[in-house]
Short mmCIF file of C-alpha atoms (C1' of nucleotides) in Angstrom, two decimals:
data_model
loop_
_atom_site.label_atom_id
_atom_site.label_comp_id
_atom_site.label_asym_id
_atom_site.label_seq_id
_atom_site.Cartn_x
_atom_site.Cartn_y
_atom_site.Cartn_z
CA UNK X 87 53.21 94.09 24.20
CA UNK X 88 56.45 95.76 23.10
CA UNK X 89 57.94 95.21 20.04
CA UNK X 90 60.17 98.32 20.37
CA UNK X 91 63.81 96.38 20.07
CA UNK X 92 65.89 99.29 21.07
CA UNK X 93 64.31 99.24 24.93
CA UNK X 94 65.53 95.61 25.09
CA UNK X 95 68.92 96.37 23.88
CA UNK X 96 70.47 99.58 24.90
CA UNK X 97 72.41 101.40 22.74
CA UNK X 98 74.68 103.44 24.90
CA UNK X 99 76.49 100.48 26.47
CA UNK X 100 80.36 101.95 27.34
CA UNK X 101 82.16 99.30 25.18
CA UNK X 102 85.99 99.14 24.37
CA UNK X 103 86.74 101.02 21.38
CA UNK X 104 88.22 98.10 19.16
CA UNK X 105 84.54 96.43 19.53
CA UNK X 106 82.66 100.20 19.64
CA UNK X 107 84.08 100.67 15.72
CA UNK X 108 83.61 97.32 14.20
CA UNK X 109 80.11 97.03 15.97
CA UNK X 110 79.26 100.69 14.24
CA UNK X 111 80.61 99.32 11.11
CA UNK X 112 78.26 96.52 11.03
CA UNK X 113 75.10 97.95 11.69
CA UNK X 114 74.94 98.35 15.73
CA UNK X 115 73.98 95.91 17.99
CA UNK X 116 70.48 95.59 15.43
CA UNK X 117 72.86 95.02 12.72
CA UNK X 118 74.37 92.47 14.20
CA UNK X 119 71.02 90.61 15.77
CA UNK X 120 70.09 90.70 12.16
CA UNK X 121 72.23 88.39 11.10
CA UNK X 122 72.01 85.61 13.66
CA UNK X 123 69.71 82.18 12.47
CA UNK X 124 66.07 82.24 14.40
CA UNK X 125 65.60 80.59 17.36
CA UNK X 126 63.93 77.62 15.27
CA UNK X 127 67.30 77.17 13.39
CA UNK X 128 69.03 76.83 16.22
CA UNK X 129 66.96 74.47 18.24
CA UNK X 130 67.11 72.42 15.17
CA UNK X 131 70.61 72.40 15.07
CA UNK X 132 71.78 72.05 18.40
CA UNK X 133 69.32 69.07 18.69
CA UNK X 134 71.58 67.32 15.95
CA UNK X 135 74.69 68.15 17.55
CA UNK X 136 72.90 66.79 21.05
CA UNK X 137 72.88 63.58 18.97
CA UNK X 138 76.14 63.56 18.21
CA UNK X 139 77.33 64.76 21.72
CA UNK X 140 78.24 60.69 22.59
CA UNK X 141 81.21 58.84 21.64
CA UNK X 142 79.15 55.59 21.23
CA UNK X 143 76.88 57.28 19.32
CA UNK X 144 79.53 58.96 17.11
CA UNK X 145 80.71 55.25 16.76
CA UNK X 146 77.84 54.03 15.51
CA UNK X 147 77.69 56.64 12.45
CA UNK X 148 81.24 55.87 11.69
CA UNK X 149 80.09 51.84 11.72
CA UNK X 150 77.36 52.74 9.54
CA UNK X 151 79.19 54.64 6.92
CA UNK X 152 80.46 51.82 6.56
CA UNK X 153 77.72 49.57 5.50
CA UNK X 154 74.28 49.27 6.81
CA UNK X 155 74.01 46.92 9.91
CA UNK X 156 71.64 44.88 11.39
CA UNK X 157 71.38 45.75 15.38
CA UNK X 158 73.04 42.27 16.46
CA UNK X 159 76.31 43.54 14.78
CA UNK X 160 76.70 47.06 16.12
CA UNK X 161 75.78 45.13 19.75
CA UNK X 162 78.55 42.73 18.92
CA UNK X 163 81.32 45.28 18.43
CA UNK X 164 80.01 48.02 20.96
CA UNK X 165 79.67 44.78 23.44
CA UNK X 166 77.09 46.93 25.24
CA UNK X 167 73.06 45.47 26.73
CA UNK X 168 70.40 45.59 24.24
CA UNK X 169 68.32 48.31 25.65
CA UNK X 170 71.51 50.50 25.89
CA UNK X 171 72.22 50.34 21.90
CA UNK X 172 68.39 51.02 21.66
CA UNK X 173 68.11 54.08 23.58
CA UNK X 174 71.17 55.52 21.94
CA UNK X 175 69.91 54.38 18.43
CA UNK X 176 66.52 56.17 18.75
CA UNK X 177 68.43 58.75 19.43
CA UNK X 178 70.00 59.54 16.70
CA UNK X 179 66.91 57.91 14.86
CA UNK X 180 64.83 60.65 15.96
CA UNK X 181 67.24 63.70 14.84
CA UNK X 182 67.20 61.84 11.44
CA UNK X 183 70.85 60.79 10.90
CA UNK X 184 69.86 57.05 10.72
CA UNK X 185 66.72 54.76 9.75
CA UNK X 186 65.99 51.29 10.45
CA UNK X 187 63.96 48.97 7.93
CA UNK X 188 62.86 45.62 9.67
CA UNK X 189 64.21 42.70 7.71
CA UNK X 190 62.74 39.54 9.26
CA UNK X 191 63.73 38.87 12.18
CA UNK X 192 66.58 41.65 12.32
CA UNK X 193 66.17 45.61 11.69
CA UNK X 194 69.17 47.25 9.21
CA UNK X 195 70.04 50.51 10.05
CA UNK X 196 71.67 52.40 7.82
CA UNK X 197 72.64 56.30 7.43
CA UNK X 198 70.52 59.23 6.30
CA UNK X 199 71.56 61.76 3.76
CA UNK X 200 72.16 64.06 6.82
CA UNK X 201 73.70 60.70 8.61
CA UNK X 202 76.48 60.28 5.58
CA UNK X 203 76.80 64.37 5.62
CA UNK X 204 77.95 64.30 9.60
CA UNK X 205 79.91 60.94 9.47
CA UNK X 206 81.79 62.50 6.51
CA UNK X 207 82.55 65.49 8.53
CA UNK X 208 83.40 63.47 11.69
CA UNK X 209 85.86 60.56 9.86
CA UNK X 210 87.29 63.47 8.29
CA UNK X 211 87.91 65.65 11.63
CA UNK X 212 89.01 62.05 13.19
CA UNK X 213 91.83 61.79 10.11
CA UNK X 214 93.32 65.28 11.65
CA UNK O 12 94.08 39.32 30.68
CA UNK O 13 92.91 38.92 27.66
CA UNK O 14 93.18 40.71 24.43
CA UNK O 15 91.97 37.65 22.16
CA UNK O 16 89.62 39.83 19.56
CA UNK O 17 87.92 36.99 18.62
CA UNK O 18 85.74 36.08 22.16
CA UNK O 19 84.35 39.40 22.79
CA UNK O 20 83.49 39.75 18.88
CA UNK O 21 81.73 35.74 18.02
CA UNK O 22 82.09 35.61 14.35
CA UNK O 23 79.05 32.99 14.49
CA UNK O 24 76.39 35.56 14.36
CA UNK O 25 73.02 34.31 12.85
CA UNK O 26 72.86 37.09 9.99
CA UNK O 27 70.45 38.72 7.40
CA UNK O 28 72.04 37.67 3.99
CA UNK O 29 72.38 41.30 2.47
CA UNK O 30 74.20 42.52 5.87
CA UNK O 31 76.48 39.36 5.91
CA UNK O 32 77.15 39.40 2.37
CA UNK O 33 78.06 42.84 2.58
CA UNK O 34 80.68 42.48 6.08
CA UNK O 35 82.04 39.55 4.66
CA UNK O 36 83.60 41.51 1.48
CA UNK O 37 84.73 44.11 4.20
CA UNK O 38 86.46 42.24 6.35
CA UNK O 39 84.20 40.82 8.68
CA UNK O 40 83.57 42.08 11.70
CA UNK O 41 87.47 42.43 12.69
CA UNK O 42 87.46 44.83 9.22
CA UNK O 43 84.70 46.73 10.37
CA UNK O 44 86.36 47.56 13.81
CA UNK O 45 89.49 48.58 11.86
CA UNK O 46 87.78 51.43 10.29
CA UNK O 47 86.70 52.83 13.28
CA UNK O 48 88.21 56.00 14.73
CA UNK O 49 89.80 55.02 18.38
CA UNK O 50 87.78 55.97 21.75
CA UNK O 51 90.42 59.11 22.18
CA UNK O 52 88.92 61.01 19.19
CA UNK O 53 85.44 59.82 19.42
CA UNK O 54 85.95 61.45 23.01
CA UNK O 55 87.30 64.45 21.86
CA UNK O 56 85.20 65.04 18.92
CA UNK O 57 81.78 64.00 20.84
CA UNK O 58 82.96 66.79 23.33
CA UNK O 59 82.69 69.38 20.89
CA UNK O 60 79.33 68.18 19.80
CA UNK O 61 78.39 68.64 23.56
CA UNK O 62 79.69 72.28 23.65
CA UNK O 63 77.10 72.99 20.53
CA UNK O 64 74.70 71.13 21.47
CA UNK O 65 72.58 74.22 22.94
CA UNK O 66 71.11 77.26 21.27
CA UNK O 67 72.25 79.86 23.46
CA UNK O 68 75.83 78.30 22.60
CA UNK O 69 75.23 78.45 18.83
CA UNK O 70 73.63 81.76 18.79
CA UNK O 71 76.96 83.12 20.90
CA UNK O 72 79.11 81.65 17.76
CA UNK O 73 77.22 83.03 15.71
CA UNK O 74 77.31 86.05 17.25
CA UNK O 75 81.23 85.78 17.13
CA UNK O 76 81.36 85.21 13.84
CA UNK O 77 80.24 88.44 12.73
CA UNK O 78 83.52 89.65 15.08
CA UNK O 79 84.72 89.56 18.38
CA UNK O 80 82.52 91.22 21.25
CA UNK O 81 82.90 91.96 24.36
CA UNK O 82 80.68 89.63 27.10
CA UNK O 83 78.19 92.67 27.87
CA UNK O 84 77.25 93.36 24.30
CA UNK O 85 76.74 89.31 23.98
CA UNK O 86 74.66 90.05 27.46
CA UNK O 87 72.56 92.58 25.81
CA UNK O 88 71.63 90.60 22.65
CA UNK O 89 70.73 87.03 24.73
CA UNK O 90 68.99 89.01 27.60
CA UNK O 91 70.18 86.22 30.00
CA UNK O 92 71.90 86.47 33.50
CA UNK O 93 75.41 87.58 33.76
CA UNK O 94 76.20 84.31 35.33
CA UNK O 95 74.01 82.07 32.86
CA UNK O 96 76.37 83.49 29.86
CA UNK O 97 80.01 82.75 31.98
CA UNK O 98 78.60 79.54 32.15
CA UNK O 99 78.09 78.95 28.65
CA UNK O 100 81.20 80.82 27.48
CA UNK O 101 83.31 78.76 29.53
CA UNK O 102 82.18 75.49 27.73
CA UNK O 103 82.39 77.05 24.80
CA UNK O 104 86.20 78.01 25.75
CA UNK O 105 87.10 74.97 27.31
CA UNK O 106 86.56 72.66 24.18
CA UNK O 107 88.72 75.61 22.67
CA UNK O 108 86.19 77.19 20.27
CA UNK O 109 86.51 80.77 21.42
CA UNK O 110 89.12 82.64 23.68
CA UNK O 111 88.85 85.65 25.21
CA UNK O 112 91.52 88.47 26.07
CA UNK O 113 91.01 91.22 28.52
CA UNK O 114 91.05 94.53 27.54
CA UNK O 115 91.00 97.12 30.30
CA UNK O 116 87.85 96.41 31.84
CA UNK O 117 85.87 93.99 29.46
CA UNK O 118 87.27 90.69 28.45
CA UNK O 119 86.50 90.49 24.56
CA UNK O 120 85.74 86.75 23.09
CA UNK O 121 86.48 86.07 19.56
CA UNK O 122 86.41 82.73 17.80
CA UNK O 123 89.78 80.52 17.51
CA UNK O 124 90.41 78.77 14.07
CA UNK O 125 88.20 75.71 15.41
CA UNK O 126 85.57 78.06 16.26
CA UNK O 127 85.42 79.37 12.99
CA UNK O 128 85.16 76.22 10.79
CA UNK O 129 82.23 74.98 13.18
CA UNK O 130 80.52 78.41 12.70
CA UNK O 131 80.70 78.47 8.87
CA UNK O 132 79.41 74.85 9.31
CA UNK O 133 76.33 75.92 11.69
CA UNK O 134 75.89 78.60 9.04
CA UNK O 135 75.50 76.90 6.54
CA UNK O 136 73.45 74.13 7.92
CA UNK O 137 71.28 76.98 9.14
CA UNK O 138 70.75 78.06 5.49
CA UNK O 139 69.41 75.10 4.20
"C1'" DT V 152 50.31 26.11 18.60
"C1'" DT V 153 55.08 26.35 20.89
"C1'" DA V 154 59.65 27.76 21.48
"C1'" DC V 155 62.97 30.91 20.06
"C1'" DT V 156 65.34 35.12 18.46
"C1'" DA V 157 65.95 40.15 17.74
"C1'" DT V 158 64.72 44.31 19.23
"C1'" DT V 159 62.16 47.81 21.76
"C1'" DT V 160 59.77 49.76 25.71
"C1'" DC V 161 59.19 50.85 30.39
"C1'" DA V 162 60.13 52.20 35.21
"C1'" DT V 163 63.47 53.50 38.08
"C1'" DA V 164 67.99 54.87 39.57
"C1'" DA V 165 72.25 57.30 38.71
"C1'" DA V 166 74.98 60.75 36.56
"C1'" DA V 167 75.75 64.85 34.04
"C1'" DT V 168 74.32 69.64 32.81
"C1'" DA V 169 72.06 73.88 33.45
"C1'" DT V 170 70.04 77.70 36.23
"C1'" DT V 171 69.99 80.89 40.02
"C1'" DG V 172 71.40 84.48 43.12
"C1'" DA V 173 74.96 85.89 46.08
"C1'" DA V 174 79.71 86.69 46.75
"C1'" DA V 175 84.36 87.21 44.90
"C1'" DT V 176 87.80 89.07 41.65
"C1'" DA V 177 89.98 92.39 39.02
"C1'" DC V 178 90.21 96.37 36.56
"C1'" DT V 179 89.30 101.69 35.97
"C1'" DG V 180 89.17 106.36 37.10
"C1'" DA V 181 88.54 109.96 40.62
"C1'" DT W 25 92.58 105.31 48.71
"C1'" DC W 26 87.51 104.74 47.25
"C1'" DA W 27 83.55 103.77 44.45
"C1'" DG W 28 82.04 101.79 40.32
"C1'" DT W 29 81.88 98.42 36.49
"C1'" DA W 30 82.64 93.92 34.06
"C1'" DT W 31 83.06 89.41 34.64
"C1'" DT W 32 83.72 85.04 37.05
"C1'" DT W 33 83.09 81.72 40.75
"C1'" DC W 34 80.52 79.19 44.02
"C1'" DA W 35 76.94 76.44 46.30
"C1'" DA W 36 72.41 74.96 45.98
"C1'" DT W 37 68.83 73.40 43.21
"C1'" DA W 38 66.42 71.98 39.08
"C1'" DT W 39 66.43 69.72 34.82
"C1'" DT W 40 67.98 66.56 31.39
"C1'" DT W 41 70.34 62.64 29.93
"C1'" DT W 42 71.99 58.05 30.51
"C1'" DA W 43 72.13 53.27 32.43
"C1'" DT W 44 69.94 49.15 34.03
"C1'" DG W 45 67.20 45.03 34.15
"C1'" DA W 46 62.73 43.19 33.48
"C1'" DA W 47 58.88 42.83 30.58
"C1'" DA W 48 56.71 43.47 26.09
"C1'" DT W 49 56.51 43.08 20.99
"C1'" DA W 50 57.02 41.00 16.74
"C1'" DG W 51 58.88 38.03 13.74
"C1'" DT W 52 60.58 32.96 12.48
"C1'" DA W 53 60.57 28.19 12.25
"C1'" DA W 54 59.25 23.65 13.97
#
DNA sequence: TTACTATTTCATAAAATATTGAAATACTGA
DNA sequence: TCAGTATTTCAATATTTTATGAAATAGTAA
């Protein structure tokens, strides 16, 4: 096993001079691998933007933000089959942007702290 | 054709009383679809999503955000084929989150204004 | 119990994305 | 010109995601 970092990354890379200085300035190539998120961070967080990579999905959030909604209504307005609206609301279920509470004979989803976080974000990019 | 509202949307719906209650005060279902950003911006911002929805993708903004670099130093710090990174960078440049300029012999990436305010995002997420 | 409704699950097919290695492009410096 | 380097493009393949329709689940109400 090598934990030696500089093997993996060579240091003596010929590199245009504008980058050369500003990488020097900021620690070297180390430097700079130092201040990237870990690998867990970013599987976590491209998994949420995987979510959010749909535009029916992206309408459902915006739907939501407005008031919770039992499945039958989101079906009615996205006029799309059954198992369609399920798949794409598990998955944004399983990322945590939305729950479902059963209610009877109907489920209510509604939005997640996360869930109101990103539909904020997205209604407000949409506004622009 | 037919661009009656009211057959593809039945406002006869069976309902749970809280949900009903609730889309009543709001419009109904007509209100709700009011609200709703059109299918050109879900499109547009669901394609970004796409572009971030993968580590490698992240970790290259990230990367970016510290300053611009040229595609070999990016090459040394992922580790990954030459090819494997043009592919990513040109998703990444397509939805118009980076841009790159050539410079001699290197072509050097650096984040556009879009780029930046979904990197602060991502680091800031990653924070948490 | 029965019939009925809302929703999910499952298997399979189709479509979109990602990876790979080889070849092409375009620049530099001798 | 030539050789060398950085990067992209391409075609083939592999992987992942999405769509579809039928069947299953779970609740309600008679």
């Amino acid at each position: 096993m090598n934990t030696n970092r500089d093997d993996a990354i060579p240091l003596t890379l010929p590199l245009p001079p504008e980058v050369e200085e500003s990488l020097c300035r900021c620690g070297g190539i180390a430097g700079l691998v130092e201040q990237l998120p870990g690998d867990a961070t970013l599987e976590r967080e491209s998994g949420v933007h995987r979510a959010l990579a749909d535009p029916l999905r992206l309408k459902i959030l915006a739907m939501l933000a407005v008031q919770p909604l039992c499945v039958c209504v989101i079906k009615a307005v996205l006029g799309i089959a059954d198992s369609k609206l399920s798949y794409h609301l598990s998955v944004l279920k399983k990322v945590g942007l939305i729950v479902g509470e059963a209610q009877g004979n109907w489920i209510i989803y509604r939005l997640t702290a996360d869930g109101e976080t990103w539909a904020r974000r997205i209604l407000s990019d949409a506004a622009n």
